[in-house]
mmCIF file with all atom_site columns, C-alpha atoms in Angstrom:
data_model
loop_
_atom_site.group_PDB
_atom_site.id
_atom_site.type_symbol
_atom_site.label_atom_id
_atom_site.label_alt_id
_atom_site.label_comp_id
_atom_site.label_asym_id
_atom_site.label_entity_id
_atom_site.label_seq_id
_atom_site.pdbx_PDB_ins_code
_atom_site.Cartn_x
_atom_site.Cartn_y
_atom_site.Cartn_z
_atom_site.occupancy
_atom_site.B_iso_or_equiv
_atom_site.pdbx_formal_charge
_atom_site.auth_seq_id
_atom_site.auth_comp_id
_atom_site.auth_asym_id
_atom_site.auth_atom_id
_atom_site.pdbx_PDB_model_num
ATOM 1   C CA . GLN A 1 1   ? 87.289  127.337 110.521 1.00 0.00 ? 1   GLN A CA 1
ATOM 2   C CA . VAL A 1 2   ? 90.456  127.948 108.536 1.00 0.00 ? 2   VAL A CA 1
ATOM 3   C CA . GLN A 1 3   ? 91.111  131.259 106.821 1.00 0.00 ? 3   GLN A CA 1
ATOM 4   C CA . LEU A 1 4   ? 93.974  132.646 104.764 1.00 0.00 ? 4   LEU A CA 1
ATOM 5   C CA . VAL A 1 5   ? 94.431  136.371 105.317 1.00 0.00 ? 5   VAL A CA 1
ATOM 6   C CA . GLU A 1 6   ? 96.529  138.203 102.729 1.00 0.00 ? 6   GLU A CA 1
ATOM 7   C CA . SER A 1 7   ? 98.079  141.649 102.917 1.00 0.00 ? 7   SER A CA 1
ATOM 8   C CA . GLY A 1 8   ? 100.679 143.774 101.182 1.00 0.00 ? 8   GLY A CA 1
ATOM 9   C CA . GLY A 1 9   ? 99.357  144.453 97.701  1.00 0.00 ? 9   GLY A CA 1
ATOM 10  C CA . GLY A 1 10  ? 99.227  147.869 96.113  1.00 0.00 ? 10  GLY A CA 1
ATOM 11  C CA . LEU A 1 11  ? 100.442 150.139 93.349  1.00 0.00 ? 11  LEU A CA 1
ATOM 12  C CA . VAL A 1 12  ? 104.144 150.280 92.558  1.00 0.00 ? 12  VAL A CA 1
ATOM 13  C CA . GLN A 1 13  ? 106.252 151.686 89.736  1.00 0.00 ? 13  GLN A CA 1
ATOM 14  C CA . PRO A 1 14  ? 108.184 149.396 87.394  1.00 0.00 ? 14  PRO A CA 1
ATOM 15  C CA . GLY A 1 15  ? 111.402 148.292 89.052  1.00 0.00 ? 15  GLY A CA 1
ATOM 16  C CA . GLY A 1 16  ? 109.908 148.670 92.500  1.00 0.00 ? 16  GLY A CA 1
ATOM 17  C CA . SER A 1 17  ? 109.279 146.137 95.243  1.00 0.00 ? 17  SER A CA 1
ATOM 18  C CA . LEU A 1 18  ? 106.392 144.800 97.273  1.00 0.00 ? 18  LEU A CA 1
ATOM 19  C CA . ARG A 1 19  ? 106.082 142.191 99.991  1.00 0.00 ? 19  ARG A CA 1
ATOM 20  C CA . LEU A 1 20  ? 102.971 140.055 100.318 1.00 0.00 ? 20  LEU A CA 1
ATOM 21  C CA . SER A 1 21  ? 102.017 138.202 103.485 1.00 0.00 ? 21  SER A CA 1
ATOM 22  C CA . CYS A 1 22  ? 99.496  135.430 104.062 1.00 0.00 ? 22  CYS A CA 1
ATOM 23  C CA . ALA A 1 23  ? 98.608  134.143 107.509 1.00 0.00 ? 23  ALA A CA 1
ATOM 24  C CA . ALA A 1 24  ? 96.664  130.925 108.036 1.00 0.00 ? 24  ALA A CA 1
ATOM 25  C CA . THR A 1 25  ? 94.337  131.158 111.020 1.00 0.00 ? 25  THR A CA 1
ATOM 26  C CA . GLY A 1 26  ? 91.774  128.941 112.703 1.00 0.00 ? 26  GLY A CA 1
ATOM 27  C CA . SER A 1 27  ? 91.781  125.260 113.490 1.00 0.00 ? 27  SER A CA 1
ATOM 28  C CA . ILE A 1 28  ? 95.130  124.054 112.126 1.00 0.00 ? 28  ILE A CA 1
ATOM 29  C CA . PHE A 1 29  ? 96.924  120.811 112.964 1.00 0.00 ? 29  PHE A CA 1
ATOM 30  C CA . SER A 1 30  ? 99.496  120.948 110.172 1.00 0.00 ? 30  SER A CA 1
ATOM 31  C CA . ILE A 1 31  ? 100.201 122.690 106.860 1.00 0.00 ? 31  ILE A CA 1
ATOM 32  C CA . ASN A 1 32  ? 101.863 121.032 103.896 1.00 0.00 ? 32  ASN A CA 1
ATOM 33  C CA . VAL A 1 33  ? 102.404 123.283 100.894 1.00 0.00 ? 33  VAL A CA 1
ATOM 34  C CA . MET A 1 34  ? 101.858 127.039 100.990 1.00 0.00 ? 34  MET A CA 1
ATOM 35  C CA . GLY A 1 35  ? 102.124 129.202 97.950  1.00 0.00 ? 35  GLY A CA 1
ATOM 36  C CA . TRP A 1 36  ? 101.128 132.101 95.768  1.00 0.00 ? 36  TRP A CA 1
ATOM 37  C CA . TYR A 1 37  ? 99.221  132.183 92.507  1.00 0.00 ? 37  TYR A CA 1
ATOM 38  C CA . ARG A 1 38  ? 98.188  135.119 90.364  1.00 0.00 ? 38  ARG A CA 1
ATOM 39  C CA . GLN A 1 39  ? 95.474  135.940 87.887  1.00 0.00 ? 39  GLN A CA 1
ATOM 40  C CA . ALA A 1 40  ? 95.678  138.769 85.400  1.00 0.00 ? 40  ALA A CA 1
ATOM 41  C CA . PRO A 1 41  ? 92.523  140.151 83.720  1.00 0.00 ? 41  PRO A CA 1
ATOM 42  C CA . GLY A 1 42  ? 91.260  137.744 81.091  1.00 0.00 ? 42  GLY A CA 1
ATOM 43  C CA . LYS A 1 43  ? 93.805  135.080 81.971  1.00 0.00 ? 43  LYS A CA 1
ATOM 44  C CA . GLU A 1 44  ? 93.868  131.873 83.985  1.00 0.00 ? 44  GLU A CA 1
ATOM 45  C CA . ARG A 1 45  ? 95.210  131.648 87.516  1.00 0.00 ? 45  ARG A CA 1
ATOM 46  C CA . ASP A 1 46  ? 98.883  130.672 87.359  1.00 0.00 ? 46  ASP A CA 1
ATOM 47  C CA . LEU A 1 47  ? 101.444 129.420 89.818  1.00 0.00 ? 47  LEU A CA 1
ATOM 48  C CA . VAL A 1 48  ? 103.907 132.010 91.126  1.00 0.00 ? 48  VAL A CA 1
ATOM 49  C CA . ALA A 1 49  ? 105.787 130.119 93.857  1.00 0.00 ? 49  ALA A CA 1
ATOM 50  C CA . THR A 1 50  ? 105.299 127.355 96.417  1.00 0.00 ? 50  THR A CA 1
ATOM 51  C CA . ILE A 1 51  ? 107.131 126.186 99.522  1.00 0.00 ? 51  ILE A CA 1
ATOM 52  C CA . THR A 1 52  ? 106.630 122.837 101.229 1.00 0.00 ? 52  THR A CA 1
ATOM 53  C CA . SER A 1 53  ? 106.662 121.946 104.915 1.00 0.00 ? 53  SER A CA 1
ATOM 54  C CA . ARG A 1 54  ? 110.283 120.835 104.442 1.00 0.00 ? 54  ARG A CA 1
ATOM 55  C CA . GLY A 1 55  ? 111.308 124.049 102.716 1.00 0.00 ? 55  GLY A CA 1
ATOM 56  C CA . ALA A 1 56  ? 111.409 122.852 99.122  1.00 0.00 ? 56  ALA A CA 1
ATOM 57  C CA . ILE A 1 57  ? 110.696 125.801 96.824  1.00 0.00 ? 57  ILE A CA 1
ATOM 58  C CA . ASN A 1 58  ? 109.335 126.058 93.302  1.00 0.00 ? 58  ASN A CA 1
ATOM 59  C CA . TYR A 1 59  ? 109.094 129.216 91.176  1.00 0.00 ? 59  TYR A CA 1
ATOM 60  C CA . ALA A 1 60  ? 107.417 130.007 87.904  1.00 0.00 ? 60  ALA A CA 1
ATOM 61  C CA . ASP A 1 61  ? 110.013 130.793 85.237  1.00 0.00 ? 61  ASP A CA 1
ATOM 62  C CA . ALA A 1 62  ? 108.588 134.304 84.839  1.00 0.00 ? 62  ALA A CA 1
ATOM 63  C CA . VAL A 1 63  ? 109.528 135.285 88.404  1.00 0.00 ? 63  VAL A CA 1
ATOM 64  C CA . LYS A 1 64  ? 112.782 133.398 88.990  1.00 0.00 ? 64  LYS A CA 1
ATOM 65  C CA . GLY A 1 65  ? 115.526 135.702 90.219  1.00 0.00 ? 65  GLY A CA 1
ATOM 66  C CA . ARG A 1 66  ? 113.069 138.472 91.088  1.00 0.00 ? 66  ARG A CA 1
ATOM 67  C CA . PHE A 1 67  ? 110.640 136.963 93.605  1.00 0.00 ? 67  PHE A CA 1
ATOM 68  C CA . THR A 1 68  ? 111.466 135.162 96.837  1.00 0.00 ? 68  THR A CA 1
ATOM 69  C CA . ILE A 1 69  ? 109.043 133.000 98.790  1.00 0.00 ? 69  ILE A CA 1
ATOM 70  C CA . SER A 1 70  ? 109.605 132.325 102.474 1.00 0.00 ? 70  SER A CA 1
ATOM 71  C CA . ARG A 1 71  ? 107.669 130.877 105.350 1.00 0.00 ? 71  ARG A CA 1
ATOM 72  C CA . ASP A 1 72  ? 107.446 131.360 109.095 1.00 0.00 ? 72  ASP A CA 1
ATOM 73  C CA . TYR A 1 73  ? 106.387 127.946 110.342 1.00 0.00 ? 73  TYR A CA 1
ATOM 74  C CA . ALA A 1 74  ? 105.816 129.164 113.910 1.00 0.00 ? 74  ALA A CA 1
ATOM 75  C CA . VAL A 1 75  ? 103.023 131.531 112.881 1.00 0.00 ? 75  VAL A CA 1
ATOM 76  C CA . ASN A 1 76  ? 101.701 129.699 109.800 1.00 0.00 ? 76  ASN A CA 1
ATOM 77  C CA . THR A 1 77  ? 102.593 132.568 107.497 1.00 0.00 ? 77  THR A CA 1
ATOM 78  C CA . VAL A 1 78  ? 103.999 132.659 103.982 1.00 0.00 ? 78  VAL A CA 1
ATOM 79  C CA . TYR A 1 79  ? 105.615 135.684 102.358 1.00 0.00 ? 79  TYR A CA 1
ATOM 80  C CA . LEU A 1 80  ? 106.381 136.736 98.814  1.00 0.00 ? 80  LEU A CA 1
ATOM 81  C CA . GLN A 1 81  ? 109.098 139.342 98.327  1.00 0.00 ? 81  GLN A CA 1
ATOM 82  C CA . MET A 1 82  ? 108.707 140.794 94.854  1.00 0.00 ? 82  MET A CA 1
ATOM 83  C CA . ASN A 1 83  ? 111.584 142.838 93.416  1.00 0.00 ? 83  ASN A CA 1
ATOM 84  C CA . SER A 1 84  ? 112.228 144.349 90.000  1.00 0.00 ? 84  SER A CA 1
ATOM 85  C CA . LEU A 1 85  ? 108.507 144.394 89.341  1.00 0.00 ? 85  LEU A CA 1
ATOM 86  C CA . LYS A 1 86  ? 107.297 144.661 85.761  1.00 0.00 ? 86  LYS A CA 1
ATOM 87  C CA . PRO A 1 87  ? 103.943 145.788 84.338  1.00 0.00 ? 87  PRO A CA 1
ATOM 88  C CA . GLU A 1 88  ? 103.282 142.178 83.353  1.00 0.00 ? 88  GLU A CA 1
ATOM 89  C CA . ASP A 1 89  ? 103.340 141.241 87.049  1.00 0.00 ? 89  ASP A CA 1
ATOM 90  C CA . THR A 1 90  ? 100.074 143.132 87.458  1.00 0.00 ? 90  THR A CA 1
ATOM 91  C CA . ALA A 1 91  ? 97.455  140.699 88.733  1.00 0.00 ? 91  ALA A CA 1
ATOM 92  C CA . VAL A 1 92  ? 95.421  139.614 91.706  1.00 0.00 ? 92  VAL A CA 1
ATOM 93  C CA . TYR A 1 93  ? 97.686  137.489 93.882  1.00 0.00 ? 93  TYR A CA 1
ATOM 94  C CA . TYR A 1 94  ? 96.119  134.599 95.782  1.00 0.00 ? 94  TYR A CA 1
ATOM 95  C CA . CYS A 1 95  ? 97.516  132.684 98.715  1.00 0.00 ? 95  CYS A CA 1
ATOM 96  C CA . ASN A 1 96  ? 97.013  128.910 98.743  1.00 0.00 ? 96  ASN A CA 1
ATOM 97  C CA . ALA A 1 97  ? 97.638  126.300 101.417 1.00 0.00 ? 97  ALA A CA 1
ATOM 98  C CA . ASP A 1 98  ? 97.082  122.594 102.056 1.00 0.00 ? 98  ASP A CA 1
ATOM 99  C CA . ILE A 1 99  ? 95.904  122.389 105.641 1.00 0.00 ? 99  ILE A CA 1
ATOM 100 C CA . ARG A 1 100 ? 94.960  119.548 107.941 1.00 0.00 ? 100 ARG A CA 1
ATOM 101 C CA . SER A 1 101 ? 92.618  120.692 110.682 1.00 0.00 ? 101 SER A CA 1
ATOM 102 C CA . ARG A 1 102 ? 92.729  117.555 112.823 1.00 0.00 ? 102 ARG A CA 1
ATOM 103 C CA . ASN A 1 103 ? 94.739  114.392 113.354 1.00 0.00 ? 103 ASN A CA 1
ATOM 104 C CA . PRO A 1 104 ? 93.903  111.986 111.880 1.00 0.00 ? 104 PRO A CA 1
ATOM 105 C CA . GLY A 1 105 ? 92.466  113.827 108.939 1.00 0.00 ? 105 GLY A CA 1
ATOM 106 C CA . ALA A 1 106 ? 92.962  114.761 105.328 1.00 0.00 ? 106 ALA A CA 1
ATOM 107 C CA . TYR A 1 107 ? 94.580  117.852 103.885 1.00 0.00 ? 107 TYR A CA 1
ATOM 108 C CA . ASP A 1 108 ? 92.134  120.362 102.408 1.00 0.00 ? 108 ASP A CA 1
ATOM 109 C CA . ASP A 1 109 ? 92.925  123.056 99.876  1.00 0.00 ? 109 ASP A CA 1
ATOM 110 C CA . TYR A 1 110 ? 92.332  126.671 100.955 1.00 0.00 ? 110 TYR A CA 1
ATOM 111 C CA . TRP A 1 111 ? 92.496  129.966 99.086  1.00 0.00 ? 111 TRP A CA 1
ATOM 112 C CA . GLY A 1 112 ? 92.718  133.536 100.238 1.00 0.00 ? 112 GLY A CA 1
ATOM 113 C CA . HIS A 1 113 ? 90.494  136.262 98.816  1.00 0.00 ? 113 HIS A CA 1
ATOM 114 C CA . GLY A 1 114 ? 93.324  137.782 96.797  1.00 0.00 ? 114 GLY A CA 1
ATOM 115 C CA . THR A 1 115 ? 95.274  141.026 96.898  1.00 0.00 ? 115 THR A CA 1
ATOM 116 C CA . GLN A 1 116 ? 95.729  143.355 93.931  1.00 0.00 ? 116 GLN A CA 1
ATOM 117 C CA . VAL A 1 117 ? 99.225  144.146 92.703  1.00 0.00 ? 117 VAL A CA 1
ATOM 118 C CA . THR A 1 118 ? 99.482  146.865 90.059  1.00 0.00 ? 118 THR A CA 1
ATOM 119 C CA . VAL A 1 119 ? 102.780 147.771 88.442  1.00 0.00 ? 119 VAL A CA 1
ATOM 120 C CA . SER A 1 120 ? 102.477 151.010 86.527  1.00 0.00 ? 120 SER A CA 1
ATOM 121 C CA . SER A 1 121 ? 104.194 154.330 86.048  1.00 0.00 ? 121 SER A CA 1
#
């Protein structure tokens, strides 16, 4: 069974930094896209950043220049380095991945349980 295990959230002051990690574990043959989404109270879940199996990266406009997504393909882990954090970055951050558990087989969409990021003085 595949799981996405997130870590690294917490409370930080405006202008500070945090690094999120998400490790995919279980029966994994291959992973296509990995990424991060966030959901603030009362709002929809929005894209933050994604990275494909070939290293193509996409960022939401709100985080460009401040957040950096990276991926360690050897250990099926994706990271999100968040710098210059603002109060409006406060949200639950969710890891997402398209994972194929067997070959041949289809890619399935998986979500982590989420990690809280709070930016406040």
